[in-house]
Each structure stands twice: as structure tokens, then as C-alpha cells.
Short mmCIF file of C-alpha atoms and ligand atoms in Angstrom, two decimals:
data_model
loop_
_atom_site.label_atom_id
_atom_site.label_comp_id
_atom_site.label_asym_id
_atom_site.label_seq_id
_atom_site.Cartn_x
_atom_site.Cartn_y
_atom_site.Cartn_z
CA MET A 1 -75.78 16.38 38.78
CA ALA A 2 -78.23 19.05 39.31
CA ILE A 3 -76.52 22.51 38.41
CA SER A 4 -74.74 24.61 41.18
CA GLN A 5 -76.34 27.93 41.32
CA SER A 6 -73.36 28.83 43.17
CA ASN A 7 -70.15 29.19 40.75
CA ALA A 8 -72.83 30.51 38.35
CA PRO A 9 -73.67 34.71 37.36
CA ALA A 10 -78.05 34.93 39.09
CA ILE A 11 -80.36 36.62 36.75
CA SER A 12 -80.45 39.56 39.53
CA ASP A 13 -83.02 42.39 40.18
CA SER A 14 -80.71 43.81 42.59
CA ASP A 15 -79.89 47.47 42.73
CA LYS A 16 -76.73 47.51 40.99
CA GLU A 17 -77.47 46.93 37.39
CA ASN A 18 -75.06 44.22 35.37
CA LEU A 19 -74.14 45.80 32.42
CA ASP A 20 -71.24 42.99 31.73
CA VAL A 21 -72.56 41.30 28.68
CA LEU A 22 -70.30 38.20 29.18
CA THR A 23 -72.05 37.62 32.64
CA SER A 24 -75.70 38.36 32.04
CA THR A 25 -74.80 35.93 28.52
CA GLN A 26 -73.91 32.91 30.88
CA ALA A 27 -77.27 33.77 33.28
CA ILE A 28 -79.37 33.48 30.86
CA ILE A 29 -77.91 30.09 29.16
CA LEU A 30 -77.87 28.87 32.39
CA GLU A 31 -81.58 29.92 33.36
CA ALA A 32 -82.10 27.68 29.80
CA LEU A 33 -80.84 25.30 30.54
CA THR A 34 -81.89 24.39 34.03
CA ARG A 35 -85.38 25.13 32.54
CA LEU A 36 -84.74 22.40 29.72
CA GLY A 37 -83.29 20.00 32.69
CA TYR A 38 -79.65 19.54 31.34
CA ASP A 39 -77.09 19.24 33.87
CA SER A 40 -73.81 21.65 35.40
CA ALA A 41 -71.25 19.73 32.90
CA MET A 42 -73.08 21.19 29.92
CA TYR A 43 -73.48 24.41 31.17
CA GLU A 44 -69.77 24.11 32.10
CA LEU A 45 -69.48 23.27 28.27
CA LEU A 46 -71.65 26.26 27.29
CA LYS A 47 -70.73 29.46 29.63
CA GLU A 48 -67.54 29.49 27.49
CA PRO A 49 -65.85 29.20 24.25
CA LEU A 50 -64.42 26.78 23.35
CA ARG A 51 -61.30 28.21 22.27
CA ILE A 52 -60.38 32.62 21.92
CA LEU A 53 -56.87 33.28 20.09
CA THR A 54 -55.68 36.77 21.28
CA VAL A 55 -53.64 38.54 18.47
CA ARG A 56 -51.04 41.32 18.13
CA PHE A 57 -49.96 42.62 14.53
CA PRO A 58 -48.17 45.73 13.46
CA VAL A 59 -49.16 48.12 10.50
CA ARG A 60 -47.34 50.43 8.68
CA MET A 61 -49.51 53.39 8.51
CA ASP A 62 -49.93 56.03 6.08
CA ASP A 63 -47.43 58.75 7.66
CA GLY A 64 -44.63 55.67 7.73
CA SER A 65 -45.45 54.78 11.53
CA VAL A 66 -46.33 51.19 12.53
CA GLN A 67 -48.94 50.86 14.99
CA VAL A 68 -49.68 47.53 16.58
CA PHE A 69 -53.27 46.92 17.11
CA THR A 70 -54.63 44.12 19.17
CA GLY A 71 -57.83 41.36 17.81
CA TYR A 72 -59.29 38.28 18.80
CA ARG A 73 -61.44 35.06 17.33
CA ALA A 74 -63.76 33.59 19.68
CA GLN A 75 -65.61 30.10 18.70
CA HIS A 76 -68.01 29.23 21.03
CA ASN A 77 -69.12 25.72 19.73
CA ASP A 78 -68.26 23.40 16.93
CA ALA A 79 -70.32 20.69 18.08
CA VAL A 80 -73.00 21.09 15.36
CA GLY A 81 -70.27 22.09 12.95
CA PRO A 82 -67.72 24.46 11.92
CA THR A 83 -68.11 28.23 13.79
CA LYS A 84 -69.83 31.33 12.21
CA GLY A 85 -69.81 35.15 12.89
CA GLY A 86 -68.67 38.64 12.07
CA ILE A 87 -65.70 41.20 12.39
CA ARG A 88 -66.23 44.29 14.39
CA LEU A 89 -63.45 46.67 14.22
CA HIS A 90 -64.41 49.27 16.98
CA PRO A 91 -62.47 51.20 20.07
CA ASP A 92 -64.59 50.07 22.37
CA VAL A 93 -63.66 46.23 21.78
CA THR A 94 -62.99 43.88 24.46
CA GLU A 95 -62.44 40.16 24.96
CA ASP A 96 -65.71 39.52 27.29
CA GLU A 97 -67.63 41.21 24.32
CA ILE A 98 -66.47 38.92 21.66
CA ARG A 99 -66.70 35.68 23.77
CA ALA A 100 -70.21 36.87 24.72
CA LEU A 101 -70.96 37.73 20.97
CA SER A 102 -69.40 34.24 20.59
CA ILE A 103 -72.57 32.66 22.65
CA TRP A 104 -75.39 34.80 20.94
CA MET A 105 -74.06 33.43 17.77
CA SER A 106 -74.43 30.20 18.33
CA ILE A 107 -78.16 30.33 19.96
CA LYS A 108 -79.10 32.52 16.74
CA CYS A 109 -77.50 29.45 14.44
CA GLY A 110 -79.66 27.27 16.82
CA ILE A 111 -82.44 29.06 16.40
CA ALA A 112 -82.77 29.23 12.98
CA ASN A 113 -81.10 25.56 12.76
CA LEU A 114 -78.48 26.46 10.59
CA PRO A 115 -75.48 23.87 10.49
CA TYR A 116 -73.11 26.24 12.39
CA GLY A 117 -71.83 26.94 15.75
CA GLY A 118 -70.56 30.65 17.07
CA GLY A 119 -67.86 32.57 16.21
CA LYS A 120 -66.95 35.93 16.39
CA GLY A 121 -64.15 38.23 15.75
CA GLY A 122 -62.79 42.16 16.87
CA ILE A 123 -60.16 44.17 16.60
CA ILE A 124 -59.65 47.45 18.48
CA CYS A 125 -59.31 50.34 15.58
CA ASP A 126 -61.51 53.58 14.63
CA PRO A 127 -61.44 52.94 11.35
CA ARG A 128 -63.43 56.44 11.26
CA THR A 129 -60.48 57.71 11.55
CA MET A 130 -58.47 55.01 9.23
CA SER A 131 -57.15 56.16 5.61
CA PHE A 132 -58.35 53.38 2.87
CA SER A 133 -55.32 51.58 2.88
CA GLU A 134 -54.65 51.78 6.52
CA ILE A 135 -58.02 49.46 6.56
CA GLU A 136 -56.44 47.45 3.90
CA ARG A 137 -53.70 46.77 5.60
CA LEU A 138 -55.53 46.25 8.48
CA SER A 139 -57.82 43.96 7.79
CA ARG A 140 -55.08 41.50 5.45
CA ALA A 141 -53.04 41.76 8.77
CA TYR A 142 -55.87 39.79 10.98
CA VAL A 143 -56.66 37.48 8.65
CA ARG A 144 -52.57 36.62 8.29
CA ALA A 145 -53.00 36.60 12.43
CA ILE A 146 -56.17 34.23 12.53
CA SER A 147 -55.40 31.88 9.51
CA GLN A 148 -54.39 28.91 11.62
CA ILE A 149 -58.05 28.48 13.17
CA VAL A 150 -60.53 29.83 10.35
CA GLY A 151 -61.18 28.36 6.85
CA PRO A 152 -64.11 27.24 5.07
CA THR A 153 -64.94 24.37 7.18
CA LYS A 154 -63.38 25.45 11.06
CA ASP A 155 -64.72 29.03 11.31
CA ILE A 156 -66.56 31.11 9.17
CA PRO A 157 -66.27 35.16 9.65
CA ALA A 158 -68.66 37.77 8.24
CA PRO A 159 -69.07 41.75 8.49
CA ASP A 160 -70.38 43.33 12.04
CA VAL A 161 -69.89 46.88 13.28
CA PHE A 162 -67.75 48.87 11.09
CA SER A 163 -66.75 45.86 8.82
CA ASN A 164 -68.32 45.74 5.21
CA SER A 165 -67.91 43.76 2.15
CA GLN A 166 -64.83 45.46 0.95
CA ASN A 167 -63.17 44.36 4.43
CA MET A 168 -64.96 40.76 3.46
CA ALA A 169 -63.09 41.27 0.17
CA TRP A 170 -59.51 41.83 1.32
CA MET A 171 -60.17 39.40 3.78
CA MET A 172 -60.55 36.69 1.36
CA ASP A 173 -58.23 37.73 -1.49
CA GLU A 174 -55.34 36.95 1.85
CA TYR A 175 -57.16 33.80 3.18
CA SER A 176 -56.81 32.53 -1.14
CA HIS A 177 -53.14 33.60 -0.81
CA ILE A 178 -52.05 31.84 1.68
CA ARG A 179 -54.06 28.75 1.14
CA GLU A 180 -53.13 29.08 -2.14
CA PHE A 181 -56.34 28.12 -3.94
CA ASP A 182 -59.61 30.01 -4.51
CA SER A 183 -61.79 30.39 -0.96
CA PRO A 184 -64.61 32.29 -1.63
CA GLY A 185 -66.90 29.71 1.10
CA PHE A 186 -64.22 31.16 3.64
CA ILE A 187 -66.27 34.50 4.51
CA THR A 188 -69.52 36.06 3.63
CA GLY A 189 -70.99 39.19 3.54
CA LYS A 190 -68.63 39.63 0.11
CA PRO A 191 -69.63 41.99 -2.85
CA LEU A 192 -71.32 40.22 -5.35
CA VAL A 193 -69.35 39.42 -8.05
CA LEU A 194 -66.79 37.65 -5.36
CA GLY A 195 -69.13 35.36 -4.37
CA GLY A 196 -71.72 37.45 -2.75
CA SER A 197 -75.04 36.64 -2.59
CA LYS A 198 -77.67 38.67 -3.13
CA GLY A 199 -79.48 39.96 -0.20
CA ARG A 200 -76.99 39.98 2.23
CA GLU A 201 -76.45 43.44 2.19
CA SER A 202 -80.00 43.96 3.53
CA ALA A 203 -80.12 41.05 5.01
CA THR A 204 -79.94 42.36 8.65
CA ALA A 205 -83.03 44.52 8.55
CA ARG A 206 -84.71 42.37 6.26
CA GLY A 207 -85.12 39.58 8.90
CA VAL A 208 -85.51 42.48 11.68
CA ALA A 209 -88.78 44.25 9.36
CA ILE A 210 -90.17 39.94 8.54
CA CYS A 211 -90.07 40.36 12.66
CA ILE A 212 -91.78 44.03 13.01
CA GLU A 213 -94.42 42.39 10.45
CA GLU A 214 -94.91 39.45 12.66
CA ALA A 215 -94.68 41.00 16.11
CA ALA A 216 -97.46 43.50 14.98
CA LYS A 217 -99.34 40.56 14.22
CA VAL A 218 -99.80 39.48 17.57
CA LYS A 219 -99.99 42.76 18.57
CA ASN A 220 -102.57 43.27 16.44
CA ILE A 221 -100.66 47.18 14.99
CA SER A 222 -101.01 47.71 11.57
CA ILE A 223 -97.68 48.87 9.71
CA GLN A 224 -99.63 51.23 7.74
CA GLY A 225 -99.09 54.37 9.98
CA ALA A 226 -97.33 52.36 12.49
CA ARG A 227 -94.73 54.67 14.25
CA VAL A 228 -91.00 52.99 14.36
CA ILE A 229 -87.94 55.06 16.05
CA ILE A 230 -84.75 53.64 14.62
CA GLN A 231 -81.64 53.94 17.21
CA GLY A 232 -78.64 53.70 14.54
CA PHE A 233 -78.47 54.48 11.11
CA GLY A 234 -75.90 51.93 9.95
CA ASN A 235 -75.87 48.85 7.59
CA ALA A 236 -79.10 47.55 9.80
CA GLY A 237 -80.32 51.13 10.99
CA SER A 238 -80.86 52.25 7.59
CA TYR A 239 -81.66 49.23 5.33
CA LEU A 240 -84.67 48.67 8.12
CA ALA A 241 -85.50 52.43 7.54
CA LYS A 242 -86.00 52.00 4.43
CA PHE A 243 -87.79 49.49 4.54
CA MET A 244 -90.71 50.65 6.96
CA TYR A 245 -90.71 54.17 4.89
CA ASP A 246 -91.57 52.30 1.80
CA SER A 247 -94.48 49.84 3.60
CA GLY A 248 -96.03 52.74 4.71
CA ALA A 249 -95.07 53.09 8.41
CA LYS A 250 -94.55 56.52 9.78
CA VAL A 251 -90.59 56.72 11.04
CA VAL A 252 -90.37 59.50 13.61
CA GLY A 253 -86.83 59.00 14.98
CA ILE A 254 -83.83 57.96 13.99
CA SER A 255 -79.92 58.21 15.06
CA ASP A 256 -76.47 57.80 14.89
CA ALA A 257 -73.85 57.92 17.25
CA TYR A 258 -73.77 61.98 17.74
CA GLY A 259 -77.43 62.46 18.35
CA ALA A 260 -80.77 62.05 17.07
CA LEU A 261 -83.76 63.42 15.19
CA TYR A 262 -87.56 63.12 15.96
CA ASP A 263 -90.45 64.44 14.42
CA SER A 264 -93.61 63.09 15.19
CA ASN A 265 -94.23 63.38 11.49
CA GLY A 266 -92.44 61.16 10.10
CA LEU A 267 -88.98 61.80 9.14
CA ASN A 268 -87.49 61.92 5.58
CA ILE A 269 -86.41 58.79 5.43
CA PRO A 270 -85.58 58.39 1.51
CA GLU A 271 -83.26 62.29 1.83
CA LEU A 272 -81.61 61.20 5.15
CA LEU A 273 -80.00 58.24 3.56
CA GLU A 274 -78.68 60.67 0.46
CA GLN A 275 -77.16 62.59 3.12
CA ARG A 276 -75.64 60.07 5.55
CA ASP A 277 -71.99 58.97 4.93
CA SER A 278 -70.81 54.78 4.94
CA PHE A 279 -70.30 54.62 8.70
CA GLY A 280 -74.25 56.60 9.28
CA THR A 281 -73.34 59.79 9.72
CA VAL A 282 -76.24 62.16 9.17
CA THR A 283 -77.68 63.95 12.53
CA LYS A 284 -74.07 66.02 12.36
CA LEU A 285 -75.86 68.41 9.12
CA PHE A 286 -78.67 68.77 11.57
CA GLU A 287 -79.46 71.61 14.23
CA ASP A 288 -82.40 70.71 16.37
CA THR A 289 -81.01 66.89 17.34
CA ILE A 290 -82.30 65.39 20.38
CA THR A 291 -80.27 62.39 22.63
CA ASN A 292 -80.22 59.02 21.66
CA LYS A 293 -81.19 58.84 25.78
CA GLU A 294 -84.30 61.10 24.76
CA LEU A 295 -84.79 59.28 21.62
CA LEU A 296 -85.50 55.75 23.12
CA GLU A 297 -88.31 57.47 25.20
CA GLN A 298 -90.41 59.46 22.41
CA GLU A 299 -93.57 58.01 21.78
CA CYS A 300 -93.88 55.39 19.42
CA ASP A 301 -95.36 51.75 18.44
CA ILE A 302 -92.27 49.84 18.16
CA LEU A 303 -89.06 51.17 18.64
CA VAL A 304 -86.36 48.86 16.69
CA PRO A 305 -82.22 49.68 18.53
CA ALA A 306 -79.87 48.59 16.18
CA ALA A 307 -77.01 50.52 17.42
CA ILE A 308 -75.05 49.45 20.52
CA GLU A 309 -75.08 47.10 23.65
CA ASN A 310 -76.88 48.74 26.89
CA GLN A 311 -79.05 50.92 25.83
CA ILE A 312 -81.86 49.91 27.62
CA THR A 313 -81.83 49.57 30.79
CA LYS A 314 -83.78 49.88 34.50
CA ASP A 315 -83.00 53.61 34.78
CA ASN A 316 -84.81 54.31 31.06
CA ALA A 317 -86.65 51.38 30.65
CA ALA A 318 -90.10 52.12 32.15
CA ASN A 319 -90.47 55.66 30.25
CA VAL A 320 -90.52 53.36 27.25
CA LYS A 321 -93.78 54.05 25.15
CA ALA A 322 -93.43 51.88 22.44
CA SER A 323 -95.71 48.53 22.48
CA VAL A 324 -93.28 46.08 20.52
CA ILE A 325 -89.25 46.62 20.36
CA VAL A 326 -87.11 43.99 18.25
CA GLU A 327 -83.41 44.36 18.33
CA ALA A 328 -81.70 44.85 15.35
CA ALA A 329 -78.61 45.72 18.07
CA ASN A 330 -76.47 43.15 19.35
CA GLY A 331 -77.13 43.42 23.40
CA PRO A 332 -79.02 46.50 23.70
CA THR A 333 -81.55 45.85 25.89
CA THR A 334 -80.08 44.70 29.78
CA THR A 335 -81.68 41.84 31.95
CA ALA A 336 -83.02 43.84 34.27
CA ALA A 337 -84.59 46.07 31.40
CA THR A 338 -85.54 43.43 29.78
CA LYS A 339 -88.01 42.54 33.10
CA ILE A 340 -90.10 46.29 34.04
CA LEU A 341 -90.56 45.87 30.04
CA SER A 342 -92.69 42.58 29.68
CA ASP A 343 -93.90 42.82 32.92
CA LYS A 344 -95.50 46.10 31.43
CA GLY A 345 -97.10 44.08 28.53
CA VAL A 346 -94.25 45.31 25.63
CA LEU A 347 -93.44 41.90 23.19
CA ILE A 348 -89.54 41.83 22.48
CA VAL A 349 -88.07 40.41 20.01
CA PRO A 350 -84.53 39.36 21.38
CA ASP A 351 -81.45 39.91 19.35
CA VAL A 352 -80.94 36.37 18.58
CA LEU A 353 -84.48 35.87 16.99
CA GLY A 354 -84.80 40.03 15.21
CA ASN A 355 -81.38 40.40 14.05
CA SER A 356 -80.48 36.36 12.70
CA GLY A 357 -81.73 37.35 8.94
CA GLY A 358 -78.20 38.54 8.82
CA VAL A 359 -76.47 35.21 9.04
CA ILE A 360 -79.60 33.48 8.13
CA VAL A 361 -78.58 34.96 4.12
CA SER A 362 -74.63 34.77 4.61
CA TYR A 363 -75.79 30.49 5.19
CA PHE A 364 -77.56 31.05 2.12
CA GLU A 365 -73.89 32.72 0.60
CA TRP A 366 -71.99 30.25 1.82
CA VAL A 367 -74.33 27.65 0.38
CA GLN A 368 -73.82 29.06 -2.62
CA ASN A 369 -70.25 29.44 -2.56
CA ASN A 370 -69.88 25.45 -1.70
CA GLN A 371 -72.42 24.34 -4.45
CA GLY A 372 -70.86 27.00 -6.81
CA TYR A 373 -74.93 27.68 -8.15
CA TYR A 374 -76.10 31.28 -7.58
CA TRP A 375 -79.39 31.67 -6.56
CA SER A 376 -82.13 34.89 -7.86
CA GLU A 377 -82.73 37.59 -4.70
CA GLU A 378 -86.94 36.08 -5.12
CA GLU A 379 -84.88 32.91 -4.08
CA ILE A 380 -83.39 34.80 -1.25
CA ASP A 381 -85.93 36.26 -0.02
CA LYS A 382 -88.45 33.34 -0.41
CA LYS A 383 -86.20 31.57 2.07
CA LEU A 384 -85.77 34.30 4.22
CA ILE A 385 -88.75 35.06 5.10
CA ASP A 386 -89.93 31.19 5.82
CA LEU A 387 -87.20 30.74 7.67
CA MET A 388 -87.82 33.79 9.80
CA ARG A 389 -91.14 33.20 9.87
CA LYS A 390 -90.78 30.15 11.03
CA SER A 391 -88.17 30.84 13.81
CA PHE A 392 -90.51 33.87 15.00
CA HIS A 393 -93.22 31.61 15.35
CA THR A 394 -91.06 28.67 17.28
CA VAL A 395 -89.73 31.59 19.85
CA TYR A 396 -93.41 32.82 20.39
CA GLU A 397 -94.68 29.06 21.28
CA ALA A 398 -91.85 28.10 23.06
CA ALA A 399 -92.65 31.54 24.82
CA HIS A 400 -96.40 30.52 25.77
CA LYS A 401 -95.54 27.17 26.38
CA TYR A 402 -93.02 27.63 29.34
CA GLY A 403 -94.69 30.87 30.34
CA VAL A 404 -90.78 33.22 29.92
CA ASP A 405 -90.57 36.02 28.11
CA MET A 406 -89.24 36.27 24.39
CA ARG A 407 -85.82 36.36 25.29
CA LEU A 408 -85.72 33.25 26.87
CA ALA A 409 -87.78 31.26 25.06
CA ALA A 410 -85.32 32.22 22.56
CA TYR A 411 -82.27 30.43 23.81
CA MET A 412 -84.34 27.86 25.05
CA VAL A 413 -84.98 27.63 21.32
CA GLY A 414 -81.87 28.15 20.59
CA VAL A 415 -79.23 26.36 23.00
CA ARG A 416 -80.76 22.85 21.75
CA ARG A 417 -79.64 21.43 19.12
CA MET A 418 -76.16 22.27 19.94
CA ALA A 419 -76.38 20.67 23.60
CA GLU A 420 -78.14 17.26 21.62
CA SER A 421 -74.58 17.57 19.40
CA ALA A 422 -72.82 17.88 22.12
CA ARG A 423 -74.14 14.97 23.58
CA TRP A 424 -74.24 12.46 20.44
CA ARG A 425 -70.43 13.66 20.18
CA GLY A 426 -70.44 12.35 23.77
CA TRP A 427 -68.87 15.68 24.99
CA VAL A 428 -70.99 15.85 28.06
N1 LIG B 1 -72.09 39.53 12.54
C1 LIG B 1 -73.26 39.37 12.15
C2 LIG B 1 -74.92 39.20 13.66
O1 LIG B 1 -73.84 39.34 14.15
C3 LIG B 1 -73.68 38.40 11.04
C4 LIG B 1 -72.36 37.21 11.00
C5 LIG B 1 -72.70 36.27 9.99
O2 LIG B 1 -72.89 36.84 8.90
O3 LIG B 1 -72.00 35.39 10.24
O4 LIG B 1 -75.27 38.46 13.18
#
């Protein structure tokens, strides 16, 4: 049976832009499956996570009061293998966002050919306003609440927005207590001494940098002196700024949640990194800031959105000056903006490819935990370079073969193994 368009969201170019990440993800999944010749049963299977658990759990705060938090864990599809994906701690977390993010994880794992399906977790909270011990109790309580559905061969969490190796250490410790055996493979992004992997901390940025190199080659841009703008100065943005600065590019703009800095002569990145706090805040120290919105429209060759969703929309896409956009954040460019930019000839390396370095090195971490033998930084970096380059060129070639933009090509490449696995298992 052909895929029915009636019950599916359309990729719309009507006036009202769709900023809903779940329906826009479903639209692109539908488009990818249709072009690959799959039927409606496959779309029905893949348009939503197979499982989503909502948990509410109490946490004792430092002042003695109790606060009840809400969290989610979504498992998109486990036809390929256990599900995999980060846990974000953010006040704006919603269930639909976590659903969409779990689908994106499936696509990322598919592009890199990792033996995983996608998963994602989130807790509605603002860690910027919580103490260290409150965040510890929150992290542990969340793991107790979701422990039934996660595990090293079931669903393997990792860091995401505002969560880091310390959260992963507490979560691994809590899980090991519950299961009564040491379980390093339960979670990735751990500190090195607890079974973390060399290179994991900077892996997302490293992967973005590799994509920038490949995209620059395709576009005949020399990295030496290339003007780069990076929106966001968290884990991905800050490491990337350092990598680009060290490789001779001119990082002309950076930003955090409060504002942006732009200097056409290039910013002093080492100094900014020194001044940045653990949540990536630095612009508060300056007076001559511009807004995030203004930053995206400044002159540059390469633009890297490394913050949050829906930053480049149909309202500002035409004003973007970059000829290459590499998405380090998840979902920073809307479908309508992708079309405007692609029509202008801008090369967009989509999130599911651009930021897949994080989950790739998470996979290396999990393999090392399972085998109990650990690789050197050089070995990890070589494996990451090989896989990222291969992923980039597979998607780039698919875009040419099918005559589609890089985002749709990435979904076509990324959905395939999952769909084939589901078929072989006899699910559809
Ligand atoms: N949270 C990261 C992502 O969105 C990493 C996931 C992982 O390492 O499993 O890709």
C-alpha cells in the first residue's frame, strides 16, 4: 500500500511556518521513506517512538523543601539494537521535543552505521539555578525512576544540553547500585577514570570540525583565514571555537544565551574560553554585545549554529551570509529555512550528520566498556575521522544521486538500516 498523505504532516511552504519539531521531523521521515519506496506501514512504525516513559519524582532541595520534577525517556526504535541518546536538563524540555530528538538519534546512528536505534531523555529543570548536591539528587532520582527500561543492552543514555560527565558519573553509580554490579556500559560520556573514552568530551565539536573541512573542500574555501561564526558557547560551541582558532580560521562571532560578540578581525578565543563559566556564559562580561539574532546575519563564510532549535527560520534565512552551514545543535534550521538557503546554493550539513561525532565516540566508549580494553586518543581520533568523512561523503553523494538537499539525503541514508532491520525481523 502506498503511503497515504492524508494522515501525515506535509512539508509545507505556506505562510505560517511550522516550528513544531515533531511534526517537521515526521514530514521529512515520510518524504525519505516515500522516495526510498517504503509503504505506509513503515511510516506508521517509524513516525513515533516505540516507547516513551514519563516519570515524576521528588527531590529534596537544600532548604529542606521537596520539589517534584517531571522527566521523560523515549525509545524510538530498537530494530537495529539497543537505543542510544542523551539526557537534557532544561526548563523548556517537552515530551514532543524528546520524541523528535529520539527520532533524530535513530537517524544519526543510521548514517554512521552504529548498531543502535535512537533514544532520548529529558528532565524539566534549570540546573543553572540549582546547587551541586541538588543536581546530584535529581540525577540519581531520575535514574531510579527510569531504571526498568534502560541498561547496557537496552537503552544507553549520554550527556546532552546542560548535562555533563559529572551527571553521567552519578547516574552510572546509581544504576550500578540498583543492579548490584558495576555497569560502566549503562551510560556514556563518563569521566575517564570511570570508563569514559578519550576524546568523548570534545567529540561533538571534533565531528563538526571534520564536517567543516569536508564541506570547505567541496566549496573551495580555505580553512586558513575562513571567517567562522559559532552560535552557542556550550560543550560543542566552545571546543569548536578552539579547534577552528587553532586551525587558522578566523572566529569572528560567538554567542551564549544572553548575547553575542562579533569582531570582523577575529575574536581572541583562548581568552574567551578562560572567562567562560561551566554553562558556556561569557558575553555578560562585555558591553558591546549584539543579539543572537543579529549574529546569525553577520558577514562570514561558515556558520555553525551550536545552541538550540529553530534559530534559522524563514524570517532570517535570506539574510544569512554564510556559504556553508554546519549544524552542531539539534534542529537549528527549520524546513522552510532549509529550502530558502539550499535555493541560494548554501551547503547545509544537517544536525543528524554534523553533530554525530558525539554519539560516534559514545559508541567507541561503550565498545571499550564491553571489551574492557581502552584505546589511545590517537586511535579514537583516527576512527572518528574515518567514520565522519565516510558519513559526510555518503550523504553528499546521496544528495547528488537523488537530487535532494543534504538534510533529506541524510534522512534517506539514516533511515535505511532501521527500516531494513524492522523488515527482516518481520515487524512490517
Ligand atoms: N546528546 C548527544 C546527541 O544529541 C550525544 C548522544 C550520545 O552520545 O549517545 O547526539
